[in-house]
PDB file of C-alpha atoms in Angstrom:
ATOM      1  CA  ASN A1089      96.950 144.370 131.884  1.00  0.00           C
ATOM      2  CA  SER A1090      94.896 147.203 130.434  1.00  0.00           C
ATOM      3  CA  PRO A1091      91.291 146.576 129.238  1.00  0.00           C
ATOM      4  CA  LYS A1092      92.440 147.344 125.707  1.00  0.00           C
ATOM      5  CA  ARG A1093      95.200 144.677 125.850  1.00  0.00           C
ATOM      6  CA  ARG A1094      92.796 142.098 127.357  1.00  0.00           C
ATOM      7  CA  SER A1095      90.293 142.852 124.596  1.00  0.00           C
ATOM      8  CA  LEU A1096      93.002 142.397 121.967  1.00  0.00           C
ATOM      9  CA  LEU A1097      94.030 139.052 123.474  1.00  0.00           C
ATOM     10  CA  GLN A1098      90.429 137.837 123.536  1.00  0.00           C
ATOM     11  CA  GLU A1099      89.959 138.742 119.885  1.00  0.00           C
ATOM     12  CA  THR A1100      93.194 136.952 118.976  1.00  0.00           C
ATOM     13  CA  VAL A1101      91.974 133.777 120.691  1.00  0.00           C
ATOM     14  CA  CYS A1102      88.637 134.041 118.919  1.00  0.00           C
ATOM     15  CA  PHE A1103      90.339 134.371 115.554  1.00  0.00           C
ATOM     16  CA  MET A1104      92.692 131.428 116.080  1.00  0.00           C
ATOM     17  CA  PRO A1105      90.376 128.639 114.780  1.00  0.00           C
ATOM     18  CA  GLN A1106      90.158 130.505 111.494  1.00  0.00           C
ATOM     19  CA  CYS A1107      93.916 130.981 111.240  1.00  0.00           C
ATOM     20  CA  GLN A1108      95.198 127.495 112.138  1.00  0.00           C
ATOM     21  CA  THR A1109      94.562 125.654 108.882  1.00  0.00           C
ATOM     22  CA  GLY A1110      97.994 124.657 107.645  1.00  0.00           C
ATOM     23  CA  CYS A1111      98.734 122.790 104.435  1.00  0.00           C
ATOM     24  CA  ALA A1112     102.043 121.581 103.055  1.00  0.00           C
ATOM     25  CA  GLU A1113     102.446 119.611  99.821  1.00  0.00           C
ATOM     26  CA  VAL A1114     104.524 116.460 100.295  1.00  0.00           C
ATOM     27  CA  ASP A1115     105.225 113.929  97.538  1.00  0.00           C
ATOM     28  CA  SER A1116     103.886 110.414  97.923  1.00  0.00           C
ATOM     29  CA  MET A1117     106.113 107.456  98.690  1.00  0.00           C
ATOM     30  CA  THR A1118     106.578 105.237  95.617  1.00  0.00           C
ATOM     31  CA  GLU A1119     107.581 101.793  96.908  1.00  0.00           C
ATOM     32  CA  ALA A1120     105.013  99.382  98.325  1.00  0.00           C
ATOM     33  CA  VAL A1121     105.479  95.910  99.809  1.00  0.00           C
ATOM     34  CA  ALA A1122     103.391  93.040  98.440  1.00  0.00           C
ATOM     35  CA  GLY A1123     100.749  91.897 100.909  1.00  0.00           C
ATOM     36  CA  LYS A1124     100.972  95.088 102.970  1.00  0.00           C
ATOM     37  CA  GLY A1125      99.038  98.340 102.898  1.00  0.00           C
ATOM     38  CA  PHE A1126     100.236 101.483 101.134  1.00  0.00           C
ATOM     39  CA  LEU A1127      99.218 105.149 101.252  1.00  0.00           C
ATOM     40  CA  LEU A1128      98.988 106.873  97.889  1.00  0.00           C
ATOM     41  CA  GLY A1129      99.678 110.451  98.885  1.00  0.00           C
ATOM     42  CA  CYS A1130      98.155 113.415  97.094  1.00  0.00           C
ATOM     43  CA  ILE A1131      97.990 116.955  98.499  1.00  0.00           C
ATOM     44  CA  SER A1132      96.889 120.094  96.683  1.00  0.00           C
ATOM     45  CA  CYS A1133      97.032 123.242  98.828  1.00  0.00           C
ATOM     46  CA  LYS A1134      94.931 126.278  98.027  1.00  0.00           C
ATOM     47  CA  ARG A1135      96.915 129.444  97.385  1.00  0.00           C
ATOM     48  CA  ARG A1136      94.418 131.546  99.317  1.00  0.00           C
ATOM     49  CA  GLU A1137      93.005 129.845 102.408  1.00  0.00           C
ATOM     50  CA  GLU A1138      90.411 132.543 102.995  1.00  0.00           C
ATOM     51  CA  VAL A1139      88.584 131.838  99.711  1.00  0.00           C
ATOM     52  CA  PRO A1140      85.861 129.195 100.216  1.00  0.00           C
ATOM     53  CA  GLY A1141      85.828 126.295  97.804  1.00  0.00           C
ATOM     54  CA  SER A1142      84.914 122.695  97.100  1.00  0.00           C
ATOM     55  CA  ALA A1143      86.767 119.857  95.418  1.00  0.00           C
ATOM     56  CA  ILE A1144      86.151 116.487  93.774  1.00  0.00           C
ATOM     57  CA  VAL A1145      89.115 114.082  93.785  1.00  0.00           C
ATOM     58  CA  ASP A1146      89.570 111.408  91.108  1.00  0.00           C
ATOM     59  CA  TRP A1147      92.132 108.606  91.011  1.00  0.00           C
ATOM     60  CA  HIS A1148      93.099 106.865  87.751  1.00  0.00           C
ATOM     61  CA  TYR A1149      95.442 103.921  87.292  1.00  0.00           C
ATOM     62  CA  LYS A1150      97.607 102.834  84.351  1.00  0.00           C
ATOM     63  CA  ALA A1151      99.174  99.391  84.610  1.00  0.00           C
ATOM     64  CA  ALA A1152     102.831  98.903  83.709  1.00  0.00           C
ATOM     65  CA  GLY A1153     103.071  98.456  79.941  1.00  0.00           C
ATOM     66  CA  SER A1154      99.585  99.850  79.324  1.00  0.00           C
ATOM     67  CA  GLU A1155      98.767 103.046  77.453  1.00  0.00           C
ATOM     68  CA  GLU A1156      95.394 103.869  78.974  1.00  0.00           C
ATOM     69  CA  PHE A1157      94.307 105.062  82.403  1.00  0.00           C
ATOM     70  CA  ILE A1158      91.284 103.494  84.078  1.00  0.00           C
ATOM     71  CA  HIS A1159      89.103 105.368  86.553  1.00  0.00           C
ATOM     72  CA  ILE A1160      89.387 103.567  89.905  1.00  0.00           C
ATOM     73  CA  PHE A1161      88.161 105.970  92.595  1.00  0.00           C
ATOM     74  CA  GLN A1162      86.259 109.206  93.185  1.00  0.00           C
ATOM     75  CA  TYR A1163      85.622 111.266  96.315  1.00  0.00           C
ATOM     76  CA  GLU A1164      83.047 114.042  96.637  1.00  0.00           C
ATOM     77  CA  TYR A1165      82.274 115.283 100.178  1.00  0.00           C
ATOM     78  CA  ASN A1166      81.711 112.223 102.349  1.00  0.00           C
ATOM     79  CA  ASN A1167      80.960 110.017  99.358  1.00  0.00           C
ATOM     80  CA  PRO A1168      83.947 107.801  98.406  1.00  0.00           C
ATOM     81  CA  ILE A1169      83.267 105.483  95.467  1.00  0.00           C
ATOM     82  CA  ILE A1170      85.459 102.624  94.212  1.00  0.00           C
ATOM     83  CA  LEU A1171      84.955 102.461  90.463  1.00  0.00           C
ATOM     84  CA  HIS A1172      86.928  99.398  89.336  1.00  0.00           C
ATOM     85  CA  GLU A1173      86.513  95.770  90.338  1.00  0.00           C
ATOM     86  CA  ASN A1174      90.264  95.181  90.687  1.00  0.00           C
ATOM     87  CA  PHE A1175      90.298  97.613  93.612  1.00  0.00           C
ATOM     88  CA  GLU A1176      86.942  96.666  95.126  1.00  0.00           C
ATOM     89  CA  GLY A1177      87.208  96.547  98.917  1.00  0.00           C
ATOM     90  CA  ARG A1178      90.879  97.572  98.828  1.00  0.00           C
ATOM     91  CA  LEU A1179      90.768 101.358  98.505  1.00  0.00           C
ATOM     92  CA  GLU A1180      90.054 103.572 101.510  1.00  0.00           C
ATOM     93  CA  TRP A1181      89.778 107.358 101.559  1.00  0.00           C
ATOM     94  CA  LYS A1182      92.450 108.939 103.771  1.00  0.00           C
ATOM     95  CA  GLY A1183      92.025 112.525 102.645  1.00  0.00           C
ATOM     96  CA  THR A1184      90.270 115.586 104.058  1.00  0.00           C
ATOM     97  CA  MET A1185      87.114 114.797 106.005  1.00  0.00           C
ATOM     98  CA  GLY A1186      84.238 116.931 107.245  1.00  0.00           C
ATOM     99  CA  THR A1187      84.480 119.663 104.616  1.00  0.00           C
ATOM    100  CA  LYS A1188      83.770 120.039 100.915  1.00  0.00           C
ATOM    101  CA  ASP A1189      87.016 121.987 100.560  1.00  0.00           C
ATOM    102  CA  ALA A1190      89.354 118.973 100.339  1.00  0.00           C
ATOM    103  CA  GLN A1191      93.094 119.646 100.080  1.00  0.00           C
ATOM    104  CA  ILE A1192      94.340 116.144 100.937  1.00  0.00           C
ATOM    105  CA  GLY A1193      93.255 113.504  98.422  1.00  0.00           C
ATOM    106  CA  SER A1194      95.199 110.483  99.667  1.00  0.00           C
ATOM    107  CA  VAL A1195      93.860 106.922  99.410  1.00  0.00           C
ATOM    108  CA  PHE A1196      95.065 103.764 101.138  1.00  0.00           C
ATOM    109  CA  ILE A1197      95.521 100.500  99.235  1.00  0.00           C
ATOM    110  CA  HIS A1198      94.919  97.405 101.349  1.00  0.00           C
ATOM    111  CA  ASN A1199      96.667  94.118 100.533  1.00  0.00           C
ATOM    112  CA  VAL A1200      98.948  95.419  97.788  1.00  0.00           C
ATOM    113  CA  THR A1201      99.681  92.981  94.944  1.00  0.00           C
ATOM    114  CA  TYR A1202     102.318  93.000  92.213  1.00  0.00           C
ATOM    115  CA  ASN A1203      99.528  93.845  89.762  1.00  0.00           C
ATOM    116  CA  ASP A1204      99.197  97.226  91.506  1.00  0.00           C
ATOM    117  CA  THR A1205     102.514  98.330  90.009  1.00  0.00           C
ATOM    118  CA  GLY A1206     102.021 101.236  87.631  1.00  0.00           C
ATOM    119  CA  THR A1207     101.125 104.905  87.394  1.00  0.00           C
ATOM    120  CA  TYR A1208      98.456 106.497  89.579  1.00  0.00           C
ATOM    121  CA  LEU A1209      96.976 109.841  88.592  1.00  0.00           C
ATOM    122  CA  CYS A1210      95.365 111.991  91.289  1.00  0.00           C
ATOM    123  CA  THR A1211      93.211 114.883  90.024  1.00  0.00           C
ATOM    124  CA  PHE A1212      91.624 117.697  92.015  1.00  0.00           C
ATOM    125  CA  HIS A1213      88.632 119.393  90.369  1.00  0.00           C
ATOM    126  CA  ARG A1214      88.406 122.497  92.556  1.00  0.00           C
ATOM    127  CA  THR A1215      85.812 125.265  92.509  1.00  0.00           C
ATOM    128  CA  LEU A1216      86.708 128.565  94.205  1.00  0.00           C
ATOM    129  CA  TYR A1217      83.785 130.752  95.235  1.00  0.00           C
ATOM    130  CA  LEU A1218      85.065 134.258  94.604  1.00  0.00           C
ATOM    131  CA  PRO A1219      82.996 137.359  95.484  1.00  0.00           C
ATOM    132  CA  LEU A1220      82.017 138.049  91.872  1.00  0.00           C
ATOM    133  CA  ASN A1221      82.209 134.632  90.226  1.00  0.00           C
ATOM    134  CA  GLU A1222      83.367 131.028  90.478  1.00  0.00           C
ATOM    135  CA  GLU A1223      86.791 129.853  89.360  1.00  0.00           C
ATOM    136  CA  HIS A1224      87.358 126.246  88.300  1.00  0.00           C
ATOM    137  CA  VAL A1225      90.833 124.774  88.715  1.00  0.00           C
ATOM    138  CA  VAL A1226      92.135 121.325  87.750  1.00  0.00           C
ATOM    139  CA  ILE A1227      95.328 120.033  89.378  1.00  0.00           C
ATOM    140  CA  SER A1228      96.856 116.619  88.630  1.00  0.00           C
ATOM    141  CA  LYS A1229      99.667 114.693  90.308  1.00  0.00           C
ATOM    142  CA  GLU A1230     101.233 111.362  89.289  1.00  0.00           C
ATOM    143  CA  VAL A1231     102.615 108.613  91.511  1.00  0.00           C
ATOM    144  CA  GLU A1232     104.819 105.912  89.973  1.00  0.00           C
ATOM    145  CA  LEU A1233     104.294 102.897  92.223  1.00  0.00           C
ATOM    146  CA  THR A1234     106.661  99.944  92.402  1.00  0.00           C
ATOM    147  CA  VAL A1235     105.713  96.826  94.367  1.00  0.00           C
ATOM    148  CA  VAL A1236     108.560  94.869  95.958  1.00  0.00           C
ATOM    149  CA  GLU A1237     108.816  91.739  98.089  1.00  0.00           C
ATOM    150  CA  ASN A1238     110.621  93.375 101.000  1.00  0.00           C
ATOM    151  CA  ALA A1239     111.017  97.013 101.961  1.00  0.00           C
ATOM    152  CA  ASN A1240     114.373  98.645 102.474  1.00  0.00           C
ATOM    153  CA  PRO A1241     113.904  99.518 106.162  1.00  0.00           C
ATOM    154  CA  GLU A1242     116.938 101.793 106.427  1.00  0.00           C
ATOM    155  CA  LEU A1243     116.085 103.898 103.375  1.00  0.00           C
ATOM    156  CA  THR A1244     112.388 104.004 104.266  1.00  0.00           C
ATOM    157  CA  ALA A1245     113.138 105.071 107.835  1.00  0.00           C
ATOM    158  CA  VAL A1246     115.553 107.797 106.749  1.00  0.00           C
ATOM    159  CA  ILE A1247     113.180 109.208 104.138  1.00  0.00           C
ATOM    160  CA  SER A1248     110.206 109.102 106.507  1.00  0.00           C
ATOM    161  CA  GLU A1249     112.147 110.831 109.267  1.00  0.00           C
ATOM    162  CA  ILE A1250     113.424 113.554 106.941  1.00  0.00           C
ATOM    163  CA  MET A1251     109.932 114.169 105.560  1.00  0.00           C
ATOM    164  CA  MET A1252     108.502 114.308 109.073  1.00  0.00           C
ATOM    165  CA  TYR A1253     110.998 116.929 110.284  1.00  0.00           C
ATOM    166  CA  VAL A1254     110.665 118.996 107.105  1.00  0.00           C
ATOM    167  CA  LEU A1255     106.871 118.961 107.402  1.00  0.00           C
ATOM    168  CA  ILE A1256     106.992 119.913 111.091  1.00  0.00           C
ATOM    169  CA  ALA A1257     109.412 122.778 110.391  1.00  0.00           C
ATOM    170  CA  VAL A1258     107.308 124.105 107.493  1.00  0.00           C
ATOM    171  CA  LEU A1259     104.085 123.961 109.504  1.00  0.00           C
ATOM    172  CA  GLN A1260     105.693 125.678 112.487  1.00  0.00           C
ATOM    173  CA  LEU A1261     107.036 128.504 110.327  1.00  0.00           C
ATOM    174  CA  TRP A1262     103.659 128.811 108.614  1.00  0.00           C
ATOM    175  CA  MET A1263     101.816 128.981 111.944  1.00  0.00           C
ATOM    176  CA  ILE A1264     104.219 131.613 113.287  1.00  0.00           C
ATOM    177  CA  GLY A1265     103.643 133.691 110.166  1.00  0.00           C
ATOM    178  CA  VAL A1266      99.871 133.324 110.475  1.00  0.00           C
ATOM    179  CA  LEU A1267      99.946 134.275 114.158  1.00  0.00           C
ATOM    180  CA  ILE A1268     101.970 137.405 113.396  1.00  0.00           C
ATOM    181  CA  TYR A1269      99.612 138.308 110.542  1.00  0.00           C
ATOM    182  CA  CYS A1270      96.498 137.772 112.672  1.00  0.00           C
ATOM    183  CA  TYR A1271      97.943 139.724 115.597  1.00  0.00           C
ATOM    184  CA  ARG A1272      98.928 142.676 113.412  1.00  0.00           C
ATOM    185  CA  LYS A1273      95.572 142.689 111.671  1.00  0.00           C
ATOM    186  CA  ILE A1274      93.599 142.636 114.916  1.00  0.00           C
ATOM    187  CA  TYR A1275      95.913 145.222 116.506  1.00  0.00           C
ATOM    188  CA  ALA A1276      95.479 147.543 113.518  1.00  0.00           C
ATOM    189  CA  GLU A1277      91.695 147.150 113.679  1.00  0.00           C
ATOM    190  CA  ASN A1278      91.729 147.986 117.383  1.00  0.00           C
ATOM    191  CA  GLU A1279      93.934 151.017 116.806  1.00  0.00           C
ATOM    192  CA  ALA A1280      91.616 152.225 114.060  1.00  0.00           C
ATOM    193  CA  ARG A1281      88.581 151.715 116.280  1.00  0.00           C
ATOM    194  CA  GLU A1282      90.191 153.616 119.151  1.00  0.00           C
ATOM    195  CA  ALA A1283      91.135 156.411 116.770  1.00  0.00           C
ATOM    196  CA  ARG A1284      87.540 156.675 115.541  1.00  0.00           C
ATOM    197  CA  LYS A1285      86.276 156.764 119.129  1.00  0.00           C
ATOM    198  CA  ALA A1286      88.769 159.523 119.972  1.00  0.00           C
ATOM    199  CA  ALA A1287      87.766 161.520 116.886  1.00  0.00           C
ATOM    200  CA  ARG A1288      84.084 161.245 117.793  1.00  0.00           C
ATOM    201  CA  SER A1289      84.801 162.322 121.371  1.00  0.00           C
ATOM    202  CA  GLN A1290      86.684 165.405 120.188  1.00  0.00           C
ATOM    203  CA  SER A1291      83.945 166.363 117.728  1.00  0.00           C
ATOM    204  CA  LYS A1292      81.300 166.416 120.464  1.00  0.00           C
TER     205      LYS A1292
END
């Protein structure tokens, strides 16, 4: 291998941690089993990964037959707060950890009861730190939850398997695209640098 090719490979490896941040929006499951745990899924992907940001995630709940939402949970960078007594000790943050720029806002309900049936509203309050200013974006997603006595194992298994393969395929395609983009970008930068060096050599 030439020194130039080895240098290009080294730069590609160095850039990889910045490029491998995949995100795919998948709808939450909507059927929970009484007495079991259930994951309320909520994913909001940024359109531009390279723009730094931060997000606060709120969860509201509206019981079946009710007209009003109640605020039950809030997450802001390593600070999950349960806000309603009916969910005290039963909600657990299962979203993005270790960064203010949350894109997964899922929460886990422990010991589901029939009273948990209803509509759950997940809201991302996202701030994007652009070069010239800040942009504030609000994204909301609803989950209609039904609590049953027994799960339908066949339907649940089929849906879970389909979602798993779809998610894997999407992430693989996304990663391939990112790798190609990163490689081309680094290669172009190297070519430009070599061209500048050649131009300077000729001008001497």
